[in-house]
mmCIF file of C-alpha atoms in Angstrom:
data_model
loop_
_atom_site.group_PDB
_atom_site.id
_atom_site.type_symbol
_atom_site.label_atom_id
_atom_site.label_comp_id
_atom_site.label_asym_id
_atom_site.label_seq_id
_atom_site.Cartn_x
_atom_site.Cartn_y
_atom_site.Cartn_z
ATOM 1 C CA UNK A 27 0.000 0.000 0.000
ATOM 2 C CA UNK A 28 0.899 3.880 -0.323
ATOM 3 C CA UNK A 29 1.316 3.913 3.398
ATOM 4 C CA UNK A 30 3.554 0.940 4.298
ATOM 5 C CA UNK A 31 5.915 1.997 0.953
ATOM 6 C CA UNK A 32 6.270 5.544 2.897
ATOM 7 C CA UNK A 33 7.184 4.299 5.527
ATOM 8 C CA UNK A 34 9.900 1.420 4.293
ATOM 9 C CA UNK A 35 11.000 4.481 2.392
ATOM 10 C CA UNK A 36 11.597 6.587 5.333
ATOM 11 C CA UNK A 37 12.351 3.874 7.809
ATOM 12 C CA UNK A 38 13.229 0.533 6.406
ATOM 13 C CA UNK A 39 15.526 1.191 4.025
ATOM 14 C CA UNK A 40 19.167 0.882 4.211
ATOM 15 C CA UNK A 41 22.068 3.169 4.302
ATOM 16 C CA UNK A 42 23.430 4.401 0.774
ATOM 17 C CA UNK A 43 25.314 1.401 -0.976
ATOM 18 C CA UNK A 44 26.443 1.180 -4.443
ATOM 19 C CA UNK A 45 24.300 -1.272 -5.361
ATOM 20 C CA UNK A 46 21.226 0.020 -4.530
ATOM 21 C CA UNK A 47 21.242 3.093 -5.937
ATOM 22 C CA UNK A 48 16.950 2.736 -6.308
ATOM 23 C CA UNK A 49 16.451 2.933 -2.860
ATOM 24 C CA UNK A 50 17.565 6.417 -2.102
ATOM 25 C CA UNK A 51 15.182 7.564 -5.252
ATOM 26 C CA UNK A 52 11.829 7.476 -2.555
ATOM 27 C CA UNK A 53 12.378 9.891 0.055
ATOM 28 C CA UNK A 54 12.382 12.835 -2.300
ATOM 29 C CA UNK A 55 8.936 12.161 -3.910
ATOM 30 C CA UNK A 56 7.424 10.882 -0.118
ATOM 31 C CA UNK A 57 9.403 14.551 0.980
ATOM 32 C CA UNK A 58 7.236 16.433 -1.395
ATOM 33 C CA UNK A 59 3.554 14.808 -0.653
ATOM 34 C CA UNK A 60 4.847 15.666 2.915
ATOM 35 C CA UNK A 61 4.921 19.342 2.160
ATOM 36 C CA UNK A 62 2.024 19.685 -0.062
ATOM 37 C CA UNK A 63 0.035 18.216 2.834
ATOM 38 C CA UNK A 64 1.820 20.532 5.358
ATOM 39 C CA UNK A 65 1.222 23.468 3.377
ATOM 40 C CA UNK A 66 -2.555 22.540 2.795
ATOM 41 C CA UNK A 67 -3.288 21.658 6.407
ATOM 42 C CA UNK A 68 -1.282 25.064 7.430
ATOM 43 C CA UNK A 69 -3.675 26.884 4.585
ATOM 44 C CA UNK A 70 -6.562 25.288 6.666
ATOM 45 C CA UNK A 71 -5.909 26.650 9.933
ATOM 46 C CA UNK A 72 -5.398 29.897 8.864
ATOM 47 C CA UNK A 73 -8.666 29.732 7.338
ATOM 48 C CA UNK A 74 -10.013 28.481 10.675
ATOM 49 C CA UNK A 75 -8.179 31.567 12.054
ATOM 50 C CA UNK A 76 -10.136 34.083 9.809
ATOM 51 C CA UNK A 77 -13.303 32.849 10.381
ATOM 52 C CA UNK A 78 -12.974 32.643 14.366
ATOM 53 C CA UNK A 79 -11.743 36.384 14.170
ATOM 54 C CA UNK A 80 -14.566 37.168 11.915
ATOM 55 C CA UNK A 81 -16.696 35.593 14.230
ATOM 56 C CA UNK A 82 -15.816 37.387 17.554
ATOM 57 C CA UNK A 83 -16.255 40.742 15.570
ATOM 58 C CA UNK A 84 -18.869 42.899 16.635
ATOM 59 C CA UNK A 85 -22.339 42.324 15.346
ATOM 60 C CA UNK A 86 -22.921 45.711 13.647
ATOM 61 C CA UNK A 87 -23.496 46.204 9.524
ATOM 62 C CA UNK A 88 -19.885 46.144 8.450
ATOM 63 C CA UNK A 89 -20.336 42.120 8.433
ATOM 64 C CA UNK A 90 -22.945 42.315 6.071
ATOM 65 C CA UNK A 91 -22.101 42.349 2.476
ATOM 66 C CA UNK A 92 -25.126 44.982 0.843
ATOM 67 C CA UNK A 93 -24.344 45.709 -2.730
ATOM 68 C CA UNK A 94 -26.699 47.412 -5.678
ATOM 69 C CA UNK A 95 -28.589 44.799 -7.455
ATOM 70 C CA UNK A 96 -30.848 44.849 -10.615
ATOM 71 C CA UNK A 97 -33.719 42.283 -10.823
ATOM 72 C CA UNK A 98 -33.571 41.752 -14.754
ATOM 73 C CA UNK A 99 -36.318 39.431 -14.548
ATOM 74 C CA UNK A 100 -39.113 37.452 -12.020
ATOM 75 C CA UNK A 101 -41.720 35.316 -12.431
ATOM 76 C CA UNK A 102 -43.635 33.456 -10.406
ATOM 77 C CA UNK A 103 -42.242 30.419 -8.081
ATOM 78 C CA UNK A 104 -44.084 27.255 -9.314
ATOM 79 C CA UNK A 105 -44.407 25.919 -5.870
ATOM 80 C CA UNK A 106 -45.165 28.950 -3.969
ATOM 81 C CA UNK A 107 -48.122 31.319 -4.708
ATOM 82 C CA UNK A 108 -46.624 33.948 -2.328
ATOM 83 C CA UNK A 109 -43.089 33.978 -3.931
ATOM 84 C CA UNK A 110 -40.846 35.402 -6.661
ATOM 85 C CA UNK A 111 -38.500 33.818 -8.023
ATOM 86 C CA UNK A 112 -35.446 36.562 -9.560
ATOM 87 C CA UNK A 113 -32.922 36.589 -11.266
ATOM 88 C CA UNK A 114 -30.572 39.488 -10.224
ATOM 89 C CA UNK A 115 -27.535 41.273 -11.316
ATOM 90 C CA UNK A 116 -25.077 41.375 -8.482
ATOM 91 C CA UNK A 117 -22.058 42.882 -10.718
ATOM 92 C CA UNK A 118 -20.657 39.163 -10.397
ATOM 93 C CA UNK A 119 -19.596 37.251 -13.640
ATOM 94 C CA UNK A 120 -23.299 35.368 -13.484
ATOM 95 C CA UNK A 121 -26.547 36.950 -11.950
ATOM 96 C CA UNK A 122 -28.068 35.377 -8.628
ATOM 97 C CA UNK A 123 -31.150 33.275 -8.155
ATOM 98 C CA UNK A 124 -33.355 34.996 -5.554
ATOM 99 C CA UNK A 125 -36.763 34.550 -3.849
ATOM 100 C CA UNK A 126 -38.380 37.203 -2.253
ATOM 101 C CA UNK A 127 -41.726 37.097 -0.546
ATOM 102 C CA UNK A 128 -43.516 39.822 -2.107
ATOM 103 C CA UNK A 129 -45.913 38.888 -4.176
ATOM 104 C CA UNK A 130 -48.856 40.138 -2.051
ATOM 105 C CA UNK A 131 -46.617 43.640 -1.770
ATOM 106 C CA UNK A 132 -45.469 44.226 -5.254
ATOM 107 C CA UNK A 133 -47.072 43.445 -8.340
ATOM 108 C CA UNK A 134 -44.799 41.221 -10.866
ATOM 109 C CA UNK A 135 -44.852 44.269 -13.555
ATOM 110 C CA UNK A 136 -42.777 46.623 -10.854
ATOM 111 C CA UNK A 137 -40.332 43.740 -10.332
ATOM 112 C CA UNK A 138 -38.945 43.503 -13.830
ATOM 113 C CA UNK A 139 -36.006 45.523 -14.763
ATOM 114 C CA UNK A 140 -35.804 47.292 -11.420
ATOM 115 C CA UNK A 141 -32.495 48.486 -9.796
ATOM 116 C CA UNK A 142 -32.451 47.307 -5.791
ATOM 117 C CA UNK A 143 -30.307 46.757 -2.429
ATOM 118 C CA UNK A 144 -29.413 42.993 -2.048
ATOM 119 C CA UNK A 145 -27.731 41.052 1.102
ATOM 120 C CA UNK A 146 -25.285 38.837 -0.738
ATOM 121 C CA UNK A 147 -23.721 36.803 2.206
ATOM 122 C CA UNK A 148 -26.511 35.196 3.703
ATOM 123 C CA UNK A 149 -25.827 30.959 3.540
ATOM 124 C CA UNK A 150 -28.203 30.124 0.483
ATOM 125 C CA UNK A 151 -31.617 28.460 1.421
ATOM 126 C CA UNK A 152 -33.461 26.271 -0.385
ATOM 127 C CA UNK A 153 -37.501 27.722 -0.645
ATOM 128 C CA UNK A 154 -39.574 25.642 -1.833
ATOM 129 C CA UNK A 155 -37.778 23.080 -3.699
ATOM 130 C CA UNK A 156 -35.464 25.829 -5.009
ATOM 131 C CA UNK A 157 -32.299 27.429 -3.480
ATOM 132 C CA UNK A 158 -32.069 31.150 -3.261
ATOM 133 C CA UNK A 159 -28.509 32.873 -3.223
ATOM 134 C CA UNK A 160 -29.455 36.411 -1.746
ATOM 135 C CA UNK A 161 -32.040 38.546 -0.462
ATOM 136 C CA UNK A 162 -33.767 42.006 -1.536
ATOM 137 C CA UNK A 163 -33.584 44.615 1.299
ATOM 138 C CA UNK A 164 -37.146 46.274 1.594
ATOM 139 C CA UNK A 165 -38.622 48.997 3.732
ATOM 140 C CA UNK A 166 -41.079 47.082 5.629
ATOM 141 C CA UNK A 167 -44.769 47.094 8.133
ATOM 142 C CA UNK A 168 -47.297 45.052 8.671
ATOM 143 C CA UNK A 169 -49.331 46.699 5.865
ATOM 144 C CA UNK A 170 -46.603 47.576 3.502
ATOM 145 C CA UNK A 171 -43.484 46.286 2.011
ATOM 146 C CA UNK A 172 -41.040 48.320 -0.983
ATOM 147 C CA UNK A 173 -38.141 47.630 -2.130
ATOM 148 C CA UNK A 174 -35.314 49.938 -1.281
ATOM 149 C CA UNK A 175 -33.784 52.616 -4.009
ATOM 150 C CA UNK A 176 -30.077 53.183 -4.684
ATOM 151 C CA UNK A 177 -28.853 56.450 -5.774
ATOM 152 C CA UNK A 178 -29.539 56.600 -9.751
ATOM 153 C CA UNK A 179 -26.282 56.813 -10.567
ATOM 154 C CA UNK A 180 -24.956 53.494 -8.986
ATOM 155 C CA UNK A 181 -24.596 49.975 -11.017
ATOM 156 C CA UNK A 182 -25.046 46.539 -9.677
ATOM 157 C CA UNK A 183 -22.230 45.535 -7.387
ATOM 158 C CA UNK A 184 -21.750 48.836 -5.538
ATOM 159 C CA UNK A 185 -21.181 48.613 -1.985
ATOM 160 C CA UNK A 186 -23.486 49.876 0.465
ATOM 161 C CA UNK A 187 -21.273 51.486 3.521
ATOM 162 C CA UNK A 188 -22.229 53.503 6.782
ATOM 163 C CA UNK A 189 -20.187 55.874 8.484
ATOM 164 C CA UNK A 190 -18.175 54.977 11.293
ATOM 165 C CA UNK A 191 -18.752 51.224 10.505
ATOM 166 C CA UNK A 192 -15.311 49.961 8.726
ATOM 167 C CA UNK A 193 -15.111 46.440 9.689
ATOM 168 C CA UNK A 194 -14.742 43.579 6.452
ATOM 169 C CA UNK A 195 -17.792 41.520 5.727
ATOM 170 C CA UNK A 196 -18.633 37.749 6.351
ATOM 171 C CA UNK A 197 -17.798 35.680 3.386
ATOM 172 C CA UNK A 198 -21.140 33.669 4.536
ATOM 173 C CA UNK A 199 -22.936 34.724 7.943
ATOM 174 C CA UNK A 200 -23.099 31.812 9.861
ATOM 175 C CA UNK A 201 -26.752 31.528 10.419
ATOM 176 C CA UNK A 202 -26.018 29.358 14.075
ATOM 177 C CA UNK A 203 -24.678 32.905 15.281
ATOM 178 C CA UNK A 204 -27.670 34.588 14.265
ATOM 179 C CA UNK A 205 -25.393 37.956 13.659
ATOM 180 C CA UNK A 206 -28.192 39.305 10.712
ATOM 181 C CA UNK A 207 -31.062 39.084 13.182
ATOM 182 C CA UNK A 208 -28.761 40.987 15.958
ATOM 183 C CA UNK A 209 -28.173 43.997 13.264
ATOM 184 C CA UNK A 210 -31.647 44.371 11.684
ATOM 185 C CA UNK A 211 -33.431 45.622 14.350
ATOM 186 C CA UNK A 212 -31.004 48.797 14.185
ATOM 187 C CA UNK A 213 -32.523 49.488 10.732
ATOM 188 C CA UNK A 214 -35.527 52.137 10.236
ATOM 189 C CA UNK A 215 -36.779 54.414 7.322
ATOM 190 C CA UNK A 216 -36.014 58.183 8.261
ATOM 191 C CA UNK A 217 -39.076 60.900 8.276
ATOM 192 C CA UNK A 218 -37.025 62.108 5.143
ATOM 193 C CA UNK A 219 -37.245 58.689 4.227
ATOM 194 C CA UNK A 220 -33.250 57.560 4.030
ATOM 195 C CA UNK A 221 -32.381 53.932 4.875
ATOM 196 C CA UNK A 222 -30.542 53.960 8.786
ATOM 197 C CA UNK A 223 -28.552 51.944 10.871
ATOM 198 C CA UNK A 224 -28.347 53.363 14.122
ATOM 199 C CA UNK A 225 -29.156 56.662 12.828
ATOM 200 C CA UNK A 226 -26.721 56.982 10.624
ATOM 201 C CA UNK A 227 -27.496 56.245 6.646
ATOM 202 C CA UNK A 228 -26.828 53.634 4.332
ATOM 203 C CA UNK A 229 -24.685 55.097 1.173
ATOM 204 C CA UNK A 230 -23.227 54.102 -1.938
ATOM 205 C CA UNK A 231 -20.926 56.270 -3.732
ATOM 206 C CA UNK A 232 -21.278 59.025 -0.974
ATOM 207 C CA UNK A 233 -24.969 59.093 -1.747
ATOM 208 C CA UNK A 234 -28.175 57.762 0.503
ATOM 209 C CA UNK A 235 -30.160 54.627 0.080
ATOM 210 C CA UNK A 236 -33.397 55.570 0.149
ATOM 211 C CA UNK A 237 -37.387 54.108 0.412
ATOM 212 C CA UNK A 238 -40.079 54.987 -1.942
ATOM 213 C CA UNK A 239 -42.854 56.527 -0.001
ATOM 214 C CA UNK A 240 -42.490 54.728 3.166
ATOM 215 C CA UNK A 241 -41.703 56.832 6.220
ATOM 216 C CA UNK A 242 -40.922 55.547 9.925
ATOM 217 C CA UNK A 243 -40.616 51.862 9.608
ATOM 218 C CA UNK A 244 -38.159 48.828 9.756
ATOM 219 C CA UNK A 245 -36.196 47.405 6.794
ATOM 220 C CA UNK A 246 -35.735 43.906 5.799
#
């Protein structure tokens, strides 16, 4: 086997002689699976590192990863009278599969071709028999959901940022730690009717994220 000739080849074989010459041909190629396991298994842990650091970061917005979308298309889910099922363009090489819950809200005309505010690092979840790879941020109440507007000038894959709130976000928030539901009650629709987290607004390019009509509620 692989793992008894490794180990004749480190310790069973005998010292150099001249007419064995073979022998001493092993060690190199068992020396180099030996590093390129090292290396991997040291590429591991500092992956392991990253995420535990990432993980005892403060639950604020800078670990969530809000960029300008722009829902070319949705239909209807086939499985699901109360969903939509998108397809959105993050600024990525291919668009994202999403599915909102807003058909009651939004008629399907007002979701085609529509610019919007997506949160790309939530782990994807299957819906319905299909799996959905972000979500649309929405000013929301009990009687009234619409989808947040970037400035008009921004294109799909342009960070959302708020002042005062540098930190790098998730590659995937780890839904066990529950770090989205921690932030989102710290979001609210302004009387001027700019997106906030803790009172201070959501931009992109220097400019405010803003809601349609709605005044004084929560986002989601």
């Amino acid at each position: 086997s692989y793992l008894s000739s490794g180990i004749n080849a480190e310790y069973g074989a005998p010292k150099e002689s001249p007419k064995a010459p073979a022998v001493t041909a092993a060690p190199p190629k068992e020396n180099k699976k030996k590093a390129a396991k090292k290396e991997k298994t040291g590429q591991q842990q500092k992956q392991q590192k990253g995420a535990q650091a990432n993980s005892a970061a403060p639950a604020d917005v800078s670990r969530l990863n809000m960029r300008v979308g722009f829902i070319r298309t949705a239909k209807q889910h086939p499985d699901a009278d109360g969903l939509y099922l998108e397809e959105i363009d993050c600024g990525e090489p291919e668009p994202r599969q999403v599915i909102s819950g807003l058909v009651k809200h939004i008629p399907i005309e007002e979701m085609q071709q529509r610019p919007c505010v997506v949160l790309l690092n939530l782990k994807p979840a299957k819906m319905r028999g299909i799996m959905s790879h972000a979500m649309v941020m929405c000013a929301s109440s009990p009687e009234k959901v619409e989808i947040l507007a970037p400035p008009a000038d921004s294109k799909p894959g342009d960070l959302v940022t708020v002042e005062g709130f540098s930190g790098t976000p998730d590659a995937q928030l780890n839904p066990k730690k529950k770090v989205f539901e921690a932030i989102q009650p710290d979001f609210l629709v302004s009387p001027e009717g700019h997106a906030l987290y803790k009172g201070v607004p959501w931009k992109i390019n220097g400019q405010v994220v803003t809601a349609q009509t709605m005044r004084g509620c929560g986002i989601k």
